[in-house]
Amino acid sequence: MIPCPACGGDAIAFAVPADLRAYAPDSGAYAALCSTCLRTHAAGDAPADPTFAAVHESFPDGEAGAALALALGLLDSLALRRDAIDDCCSYAERAGADVLLTLDRLATADGLDPHFDIERRRHQLAELLR
């Protein structure tokens, strides 16, 4: 794990799926998700199998987790990043994640201090993903 530049929490580095690199910080091949504030930031490299369970036990693994992590990093501005969020969430769902259920579980998780209002964004995201 690496420290989050925004809050100092532990961040999980992961490989960004090629189809989603345009939505990654610095459009990079690697990014990191903070397990406290849920922000994403660029990373220099990542383990082959990142442990997203450090965020929450219900967080999906693999490409589904990477796509959801990117979406979480974008959720502070749903109005400006609507298409990017939709693309990341759709990718996560195709890879096997239940995005809205994961947000429900994150909303009640201890130890999180998200950079966005999870409950409010979850409702807005449900409307977007219809």
JSON list of C-alpha atoms in Angstrom, two decimals:
[
{"chain": "A", "resi": 1, "resn": "MET", "atom": "CA", "xyz": [0.00, 0.00, 0.00]},
{"chain": "A", "resi": 2, "resn": "ILE", "atom": "CA", "xyz": [1.03, 3.56, -0.62]},
{"chain": "A", "resi": 3, "resn": "PRO", "atom": "CA", "xyz": [-0.03, 6.74, 1.21]},
{"chain": "A", "resi": 4, "resn": "CYS", "atom": "CA", "xyz": [-2.85, 8.84, -0.22]},
{"chain": "A", "resi": 5, "resn": "PRO", "atom": "CA", "xyz": [-1.59, 12.33, -1.12]},
{"chain": "A", "resi": 6, "resn": "ALA", "atom": "CA", "xyz": [-4.96, 13.85, -0.10]},
{"chain": "A", "resi": 7, "resn": "CYS", "atom": "CA", "xyz": [-5.60, 12.36, 3.35]},
{"chain": "A", "resi": 8, "resn": "GLY", "atom": "CA", "xyz": [-2.58, 10.17, 4.16]},
{"chain": "A", "resi": 9, "resn": "GLY", "atom": "CA", "xyz": [-4.67, 6.98, 4.27]},
{"chain": "A", "resi": 10, "resn": "ASP", "atom": "CA", "xyz": [-3.55, 3.69, 2.76]},
{"chain": "A", "resi": 11, "resn": "ALA", "atom": "CA", "xyz": [-4.08, 3.48, -1.00]},
{"chain": "A", "resi": 12, "resn": "ILE", "atom": "CA", "xyz": [-4.34, 0.30, -3.05]},
{"chain": "A", "resi": 13, "resn": "ALA", "atom": "CA", "xyz": [-2.50, 0.44, -6.37]},
{"chain": "A", "resi": 14, "resn": "PHE", "atom": "CA", "xyz": [-4.08, -1.32, -9.33]},
{"chain": "A", "resi": 15, "resn": "ALA", "atom": "CA", "xyz": [-3.68, -1.72, -13.07]},
{"chain": "A", "resi": 16, "resn": "VAL", "atom": "CA", "xyz": [-6.18, 0.32, -15.09]},
{"chain": "A", "resi": 17, "resn": "PRO", "atom": "CA", "xyz": [-7.97, -1.65, -17.82]},
{"chain": "A", "resi": 18, "resn": "ALA", "atom": "CA", "xyz": [-6.86, -0.35, -21.23]},
{"chain": "A", "resi": 19, "resn": "ASP", "atom": "CA", "xyz": [-10.43, 0.62, -22.17]},
{"chain": "A", "resi": 20, "resn": "LEU", "atom": "CA", "xyz": [-10.66, 2.90, -19.12]},
{"chain": "A", "resi": 21, "resn": "ARG", "atom": "CA", "xyz": [-7.28, 4.65, -19.17]},
{"chain": "A", "resi": 22, "resn": "ALA", "atom": "CA", "xyz": [-8.82, 7.88, -20.41]},
{"chain": "A", "resi": 23, "resn": "TYR", "atom": "CA", "xyz": [-10.62, 8.07, -17.03]},
{"chain": "A", "resi": 24, "resn": "ALA", "atom": "CA", "xyz": [-7.58, 7.29, -14.89]},
{"chain": "A", "resi": 25, "resn": "PRO", "atom": "CA", "xyz": [-5.56, 9.99, -13.16]},
{"chain": "A", "resi": 26, "resn": "ASP", "atom": "CA", "xyz": [-3.03, 11.26, -15.72]},
{"chain": "A", "resi": 27, "resn": "SER", "atom": "CA", "xyz": [-4.56, 8.71, -18.16]},
{"chain": "A", "resi": 28, "resn": "GLY", "atom": "CA", "xyz": [-2.07, 6.26, -16.73]},
{"chain": "A", "resi": 29, "resn": "ALA", "atom": "CA", "xyz": [-1.79, 2.49, -16.80]},
{"chain": "A", "resi": 30, "resn": "TYR", "atom": "CA", "xyz": [-1.76, 2.40, -12.98]},
{"chain": "A", "resi": 31, "resn": "ALA", "atom": "CA", "xyz": [-3.79, 4.19, -10.35]},
{"chain": "A", "resi": 32, "resn": "ALA", "atom": "CA", "xyz": [-4.38, 3.91, -6.61]},
{"chain": "A", "resi": 33, "resn": "LEU", "atom": "CA", "xyz": [-7.59, 4.06, -4.57]},
{"chain": "A", "resi": 34, "resn": "CYS", "atom": "CA", "xyz": [-7.46, 5.45, -1.05]},
{"chain": "A", "resi": 35, "resn": "SER", "atom": "CA", "xyz": [-9.08, 3.09, 1.45]},
{"chain": "A", "resi": 36, "resn": "THR", "atom": "CA", "xyz": [-10.16, 6.08, 3.55]},
{"chain": "A", "resi": 37, "resn": "CYS", "atom": "CA", "xyz": [-11.28, 8.97, 1.30]},
{"chain": "A", "resi": 38, "resn": "LEU", "atom": "CA", "xyz": [-11.97, 6.88, -1.86]},
{"chain": "A", "resi": 39, "resn": "ARG", "atom": "CA", "xyz": [-10.00, 9.28, -4.05]},
{"chain": "A", "resi": 40, "resn": "THR", "atom": "CA", "xyz": [-7.94, 7.93, -6.92]},
{"chain": "A", "resi": 41, "resn": "HIS", "atom": "CA", "xyz": [-4.53, 9.17, -7.90]},
{"chain": "A", "resi": 42, "resn": "ALA", "atom": "CA", "xyz": [-1.81, 8.14, -10.33]},
{"chain": "A", "resi": 43, "resn": "ALA", "atom": "CA", "xyz": [0.53, 5.32, -9.37]},
{"chain": "A", "resi": 44, "resn": "GLY", "atom": "CA", "xyz": [3.85, 4.22, -10.86]},
{"chain": "A", "resi": 45, "resn": "ASP", "atom": "CA", "xyz": [3.04, 0.51, -10.81]},
{"chain": "A", "resi": 46, "resn": "ALA", "atom": "CA", "xyz": [0.73, -2.00, -9.14]},
{"chain": "A", "resi": 47, "resn": "PRO", "atom": "CA", "xyz": [0.69, -5.58, -7.92]},
{"chain": "A", "resi": 48, "resn": "ALA", "atom": "CA", "xyz": [-0.67, -8.18, -10.31]},
{"chain": "A", "resi": 49, "resn": "ASP", "atom": "CA", "xyz": [-3.56, -8.94, -7.95]},
{"chain": "A", "resi": 50, "resn": "PRO", "atom": "CA", "xyz": [-4.51, -5.87, -5.87]},
{"chain": "A", "resi": 51, "resn": "THR", "atom": "CA", "xyz": [-6.41, -6.43, -2.63]},
{"chain": "A", "resi": 52, "resn": "PHE", "atom": "CA", "xyz": [-9.46, -4.18, -2.86]},
{"chain": "A", "resi": 53, "resn": "ALA", "atom": "CA", "xyz": [-10.84, -5.91, 0.25]},
{"chain": "A", "resi": 54, "resn": "ALA", "atom": "CA", "xyz": [-8.68, -3.43, 2.21]},
{"chain": "A", "resi": 55, "resn": "VAL", "atom": "CA", "xyz": [-11.35, -0.86, 1.33]},
{"chain": "A", "resi": 56, "resn": "HIS", "atom": "CA", "xyz": [-14.27, -3.13, 2.24]},
{"chain": "A", "resi": 57, "resn": "GLU", "atom": "CA", "xyz": [-14.83, -6.88, 2.13]},
{"chain": "A", "resi": 58, "resn": "SER", "atom": "CA", "xyz": [-17.62, -6.43, -0.44]},
{"chain": "A", "resi": 59, "resn": "PHE", "atom": "CA", "xyz": [-15.43, -4.48, -2.88]},
{"chain": "A", "resi": 60, "resn": "PRO", "atom": "CA", "xyz": [-15.05, -6.44, -6.13]},
{"chain": "A", "resi": 61, "resn": "ASP", "atom": "CA", "xyz": [-11.67, -7.77, -7.24]},
{"chain": "A", "resi": 62, "resn": "GLY", "atom": "CA", "xyz": [-9.94, -7.69, -10.60]},
{"chain": "A", "resi": 63, "resn": "GLU", "atom": "CA", "xyz": [-11.07, -5.49, -13.46]},
{"chain": "A", "resi": 64, "resn": "ALA", "atom": "CA", "xyz": [-14.48, -4.96, -11.84]},
{"chain": "A", "resi": 65, "resn": "GLY", "atom": "CA", "xyz": [-12.75, -3.51, -8.80]},
{"chain": "A", "resi": 66, "resn": "ALA", "atom": "CA", "xyz": [-10.45, -1.35, -10.92]},
{"chain": "A", "resi": 67, "resn": "ALA", "atom": "CA", "xyz": [-13.40, 0.06, -12.87]},
{"chain": "A", "resi": 68, "resn": "LEU", "atom": "CA", "xyz": [-15.38, 0.73, -9.69]},
{"chain": "A", "resi": 69, "resn": "ALA", "atom": "CA", "xyz": [-12.34, 2.37, -8.09]},
{"chain": "A", "resi": 70, "resn": "LEU", "atom": "CA", "xyz": [-12.05, 4.74, -11.05]},
{"chain": "A", "resi": 71, "resn": "ALA", "atom": "CA", "xyz": [-15.76, 5.56, -10.80]},
{"chain": "A", "resi": 72, "resn": "LEU", "atom": "CA", "xyz": [-15.41, 6.35, -7.08]},
{"chain": "A", "resi": 73, "resn": "GLY", "atom": "CA", "xyz": [-12.59, 8.73, -7.86]},
{"chain": "A", "resi": 74, "resn": "LEU", "atom": "CA", "xyz": [-14.84, 10.61, -10.28]},
{"chain": "A", "resi": 75, "resn": "LEU", "atom": "CA", "xyz": [-18.00, 10.78, -8.16]},
{"chain": "A", "resi": 76, "resn": "ASP", "atom": "CA", "xyz": [-17.21, 14.15, -6.60]},
{"chain": "A", "resi": 77, "resn": "SER", "atom": "CA", "xyz": [-18.45, 15.76, -9.81]},
{"chain": "A", "resi": 78, "resn": "LEU", "atom": "CA", "xyz": [-21.22, 13.70, -11.33]},
{"chain": "A", "resi": 79, "resn": "ALA", "atom": "CA", "xyz": [-22.45, 16.57, -13.50]},
{"chain": "A", "resi": 80, "resn": "LEU", "atom": "CA", "xyz": [-19.06, 17.13, -15.17]},
{"chain": "A", "resi": 81, "resn": "ARG", "atom": "CA", "xyz": [-18.01, 13.49, -15.40]},
{"chain": "A", "resi": 82, "resn": "ARG", "atom": "CA", "xyz": [-21.31, 11.79, -16.17]},
{"chain": "A", "resi": 83, "resn": "ASP", "atom": "CA", "xyz": [-20.12, 9.91, -19.28]},
{"chain": "A", "resi": 84, "resn": "ALA", "atom": "CA", "xyz": [-16.87, 8.77, -17.64]},
{"chain": "A", "resi": 85, "resn": "ILE", "atom": "CA", "xyz": [-18.72, 7.53, -14.54]},
{"chain": "A", "resi": 86, "resn": "ASP", "atom": "CA", "xyz": [-21.28, 5.74, -16.68]},
{"chain": "A", "resi": 87, "resn": "ASP", "atom": "CA", "xyz": [-18.51, 4.05, -18.72]},
{"chain": "A", "resi": 88, "resn": "CYS", "atom": "CA", "xyz": [-16.63, 2.95, -15.58]},
{"chain": "A", "resi": 89, "resn": "CYS", "atom": "CA", "xyz": [-19.76, 1.64, -13.85]},
{"chain": "A", "resi": 90, "resn": "SER", "atom": "CA", "xyz": [-20.92, -0.18, -16.98]},
{"chain": "A", "resi": 91, "resn": "TYR", "atom": "CA", "xyz": [-17.49, -1.78, -17.32]},
{"chain": "A", "resi": 92, "resn": "ALA", "atom": "CA", "xyz": [-17.59, -2.83, -13.65]},
{"chain": "A", "resi": 93, "resn": "GLU", "atom": "CA", "xyz": [-21.02, -4.37, -14.09]},
{"chain": "A", "resi": 94, "resn": "ARG", "atom": "CA", "xyz": [-19.99, -6.27, -17.22]},
{"chain": "A", "resi": 95, "resn": "ALA", "atom": "CA", "xyz": [-17.02, -7.60, -15.21]},
{"chain": "A", "resi": 96, "resn": "GLY", "atom": "CA", "xyz": [-19.38, -8.90, -12.51]},
{"chain": "A", "resi": 97, "resn": "ALA", "atom": "CA", "xyz": [-19.71, -6.08, -9.95]},
{"chain": "A", "resi": 98, "resn": "ASP", "atom": "CA", "xyz": [-22.95, -4.84, -8.45]},
{"chain": "A", "resi": 99, "resn": "VAL", "atom": "CA", "xyz": [-22.08, -1.14, -8.31]},
{"chain": "A", "resi": 100, "resn": "LEU", "atom": "CA", "xyz": [-25.13, 0.07, -6.41]},
{"chain": "A", "resi": 101, "resn": "LEU", "atom": "CA", "xyz": [-24.94, -2.73, -3.82]},
{"chain": "A", "resi": 102, "resn": "THR", "atom": "CA", "xyz": [-21.27, -1.97, -3.26]},
{"chain": "A", "resi": 103, "resn": "LEU", "atom": "CA", "xyz": [-22.09, 1.73, -2.74]},
{"chain": "A", "resi": 104, "resn": "ASP", "atom": "CA", "xyz": [-24.80, 0.73, -0.24]},
{"chain": "A", "resi": 105, "resn": "ARG", "atom": "CA", "xyz": [-22.25, -1.29, 1.72]},
{"chain": "A", "resi": 106, "resn": "LEU", "atom": "CA", "xyz": [-19.61, 1.44, 1.55]},
{"chain": "A", "resi": 107, "resn": "ALA", "atom": "CA", "xyz": [-22.15, 3.96, 2.86]},
{"chain": "A", "resi": 108, "resn": "THR", "atom": "CA", "xyz": [-22.40, 2.03, 6.14]},
{"chain": "A", "resi": 109, "resn": "ALA", "atom": "CA", "xyz": [-18.74, 1.01, 6.42]},
{"chain": "A", "resi": 110, "resn": "ASP", "atom": "CA", "xyz": [-16.69, 2.10, 9.40]},
{"chain": "A", "resi": 111, "resn": "GLY", "atom": "CA", "xyz": [-13.41, 3.88, 8.80]},
{"chain": "A", "resi": 112, "resn": "LEU", "atom": "CA", "xyz": [-14.35, 5.55, 5.52]},
{"chain": "A", "resi": 113, "resn": "ASP", "atom": "CA", "xyz": [-14.35, 9.33, 5.08]},
{"chain": "A", "resi": 114, "resn": "PRO", "atom": "CA", "xyz": [-15.28, 9.65, 1.39]},
{"chain": "A", "resi": 115, "resn": "HIS", "atom": "CA", "xyz": [-14.58, 12.81, -0.60]},
{"chain": "A", "resi": 116, "resn": "PHE", "atom": "CA", "xyz": [-18.23, 12.73, -1.73]},
{"chain": "A", "resi": 117, "resn": "ASP", "atom": "CA", "xyz": [-21.62, 12.04, -0.14]},
{"chain": "A", "resi": 118, "resn": "ILE", "atom": "CA", "xyz": [-22.07, 8.31, -0.86]},
{"chain": "A", "resi": 119, "resn": "GLU", "atom": "CA", "xyz": [-25.80, 8.18, -0.17]},
{"chain": "A", "resi": 120, "resn": "ARG", "atom": "CA", "xyz": [-26.57, 11.20, -2.34]},
{"chain": "A", "resi": 121, "resn": "ARG", "atom": "CA", "xyz": [-24.35, 10.01, -5.17]},
{"chain": "A", "resi": 122, "resn": "ARG", "atom": "CA", "xyz": [-25.77, 6.49, -4.94]},
{"chain": "A", "resi": 123, "resn": "HIS", "atom": "CA", "xyz": [-29.27, 7.84, -5.55]},
{"chain": "A", "resi": 124, "resn": "GLN", "atom": "CA", "xyz": [-28.06, 9.97, -8.47]},
{"chain": "A", "resi": 125, "resn": "LEU", "atom": "CA", "xyz": [-26.08, 7.08, -9.89]},
{"chain": "A", "resi": 126, "resn": "ALA", "atom": "CA", "xyz": [-29.11, 4.80, -9.74]},
{"chain": "A", "resi": 127, "resn": "GLU", "atom": "CA", "xyz": [-30.95, 7.31, -11.93]},
{"chain": "A", "resi": 128, "resn": "LEU", "atom": "CA", "xyz": [-28.01, 7.52, -14.34]},
{"chain": "A", "resi": 129, "resn": "LEU", "atom": "CA", "xyz": [-27.59, 3.76, -14.72]},
{"chain": "A", "resi": 130, "resn": "ARG", "atom": "CA", "xyz": [-31.23, 3.00, -15.56]}
]
